Short mmCIF file of C-alpha atoms in Angstrom, two decimals:
data_model
loop_
_atom_site.label_atom_id
_atom_site.label_comp_id
_atom_site.label_asym_id
_atom_site.label_seq_id
_atom_site.Cartn_x
_atom_site.Cartn_y
_atom_site.Cartn_z
CA GLU A 1 2.13 -19.46 -17.15
CA VAL A 2 0.29 -17.79 -14.30
CA GLN A 3 1.63 -14.42 -13.24
CA LEU A 4 0.64 -11.74 -10.79
CA VAL A 5 2.88 -8.70 -11.14
CA GLU A 6 2.65 -5.87 -8.64
CA SER A 7 3.76 -2.31 -9.23
CA GLY A 8 3.33 1.10 -7.66
CA GLY A 9 5.11 0.74 -4.35
CA GLY A 10 7.52 3.34 -3.07
CA LEU A 11 8.36 5.86 -0.39
CA VAL A 12 5.74 8.39 0.69
CA GLN A 13 5.26 10.72 3.63
CA THR A 14 2.55 10.32 6.23
CA GLY A 15 -0.75 11.46 4.79
CA GLY A 16 0.33 10.79 1.23
CA SER A 17 -1.09 8.44 -1.38
CA LEU A 18 0.06 5.56 -3.53
CA ARG A 19 -1.70 3.41 -6.10
CA LEU A 20 -0.73 -0.24 -6.34
CA SER A 21 -1.46 -2.28 -9.45
CA CYS A 22 -1.59 -6.03 -9.93
CA ALA A 23 -1.49 -7.29 -13.51
CA ALA A 24 -2.70 -10.86 -13.90
CA SER A 25 -2.18 -13.38 -16.67
CA GLY A 26 -2.49 -17.09 -17.26
CA PHE A 27 -5.88 -17.68 -15.60
CA THR A 28 -9.50 -16.59 -15.95
CA PHE A 29 -9.41 -13.28 -14.10
CA ASP A 30 -13.20 -12.92 -13.99
CA ASP A 31 -13.57 -16.15 -11.98
CA TYR A 32 -11.18 -15.16 -9.22
CA VAL A 33 -11.11 -13.24 -5.99
CA ILE A 34 -8.06 -10.99 -6.13
CA GLY A 35 -6.63 -8.91 -3.37
CA TRP A 36 -3.77 -7.73 -1.23
CA PHE A 37 -1.92 -9.01 1.76
CA ARG A 38 0.86 -7.16 3.50
CA GLN A 39 3.71 -8.17 5.74
CA ALA A 40 5.70 -5.83 7.92
CA PRO A 41 9.09 -6.85 9.38
CA GLY A 42 8.62 -9.27 12.24
CA LYS A 43 4.88 -9.55 11.71
CA GLU A 44 2.57 -12.10 10.17
CA ARG A 45 1.13 -11.62 6.72
CA GLU A 46 -2.31 -10.01 6.97
CA GLY A 47 -5.16 -9.50 4.58
CA VAL A 48 -5.72 -5.90 3.53
CA SER A 49 -8.45 -5.92 0.92
CA HIS A 50 -9.91 -8.09 -1.79
CA ILE A 51 -12.45 -7.97 -4.59
CA ASN A 52 -14.58 -10.67 -6.12
CA ASN A 53 -14.30 -10.24 -9.88
CA ASN A 54 -17.52 -12.23 -10.34
CA ASP A 55 -19.86 -9.95 -8.45
CA GLY A 56 -17.72 -6.93 -7.56
CA SER A 57 -18.06 -7.36 -3.81
CA THR A 58 -15.21 -6.00 -1.74
CA TYR A 59 -13.66 -6.45 1.67
CA TYR A 60 -11.41 -4.18 3.72
CA ALA A 61 -9.54 -4.80 6.92
CA ASP A 62 -10.61 -2.49 9.72
CA SER A 63 -7.18 -0.87 9.73
CA VAL A 64 -7.56 0.42 6.15
CA ARG A 65 -11.32 0.86 5.71
CA GLY A 66 -12.10 4.41 4.65
CA ARG A 67 -8.52 5.06 3.48
CA PHE A 68 -7.94 2.36 0.85
CA THR A 69 -10.06 1.62 -2.20
CA ILE A 70 -9.82 -1.56 -4.25
CA SER A 71 -10.99 -1.80 -7.84
CA SER A 72 -10.62 -4.13 -10.78
CA ASP A 73 -10.57 -3.69 -14.53
CA ASN A 74 -11.59 -7.08 -15.89
CA ALA A 75 -10.92 -5.99 -19.48
CA LYS A 76 -7.29 -5.34 -18.56
CA ASN A 77 -6.94 -8.20 -16.08
CA THR A 78 -5.63 -5.66 -13.61
CA MET A 79 -6.58 -4.88 -10.03
CA TYR A 80 -5.76 -1.66 -8.22
CA LEU A 81 -5.42 -0.51 -4.63
CA GLN A 82 -5.67 3.23 -4.08
CA MET A 83 -4.09 4.02 -0.73
CA ASP A 84 -4.78 7.44 0.77
CA SER A 85 -4.00 9.01 4.12
CA LEU A 86 -1.10 6.64 4.54
CA LYS A 87 0.33 6.05 7.99
CA PRO A 88 3.73 4.73 9.09
CA GLU A 89 2.00 1.54 10.24
CA ASP A 90 1.05 0.88 6.61
CA THR A 91 4.72 0.25 5.88
CA ALA A 92 5.08 -3.30 4.58
CA VAL A 93 5.64 -5.46 1.56
CA TYR A 94 2.33 -5.69 -0.26
CA TYR A 95 1.52 -8.92 -2.07
CA CYS A 96 -1.12 -9.48 -4.70
CA ALA A 97 -2.85 -12.84 -4.45
CA GLY A 98 -5.73 -14.67 -6.03
CA ALA A 99 -8.01 -17.59 -5.41
CA ALA A 100 -10.75 -19.17 -7.46
CA ASP A 101 -14.20 -18.03 -6.40
CA THR A 102 -15.68 -21.15 -4.84
CA PRO A 103 -18.28 -21.57 -2.05
CA THR A 104 -15.58 -22.67 0.40
CA MET A 105 -12.92 -20.15 -0.54
CA GLU A 106 -11.55 -18.06 2.29
CA PHE A 107 -9.26 -15.17 1.50
CA ASP A 108 -6.41 -16.00 3.85
CA PRO A 109 -2.69 -16.64 3.29
CA TYR A 110 -3.24 -20.42 3.29
CA GLY A 111 -6.00 -20.44 0.71
CA MET A 112 -4.49 -18.55 -2.19
CA ASP A 113 -3.86 -20.19 -5.55
CA TYR A 114 -1.42 -17.58 -6.85
CA TRP A 115 0.91 -14.95 -5.41
CA GLY A 116 2.89 -12.05 -6.75
CA LYS A 117 6.41 -11.31 -5.59
CA GLY A 118 5.47 -8.21 -3.64
CA THR A 119 6.09 -4.48 -3.75
CA LEU A 120 7.48 -2.43 -0.87
CA VAL A 121 5.51 0.46 0.56
CA THR A 122 7.33 2.71 3.00
CA VAL A 123 5.55 5.53 4.81
CA SER A 124 7.84 7.98 6.56
CA SER A 125 6.77 9.89 9.65
#
């Protein structure tokens, strides 16, 4: 059974930090692109960051570049998102998602093979 299980969400003040984790099982972690989407109330789900477990390449949305850091421990089948300098606009449910690394793969909400159930991040002003 495929599972993506997020943890690490919570309430933090502006400027604070949180570390999200995504534990994966049931598929070949090394062959996947794994990352995070987020969805705030009344807004569309947006891509935040992802990492290619094949070659280690990473992507960050402009809104989080320089503040968030994604990493992956292939031995533990776990991916992490270190979030620093958090802002109220970072408040959202954060979802872990994965897609097989293929030449045509695009990391968008319609192209994911697997999803976690989400973890809530709330940044107070």
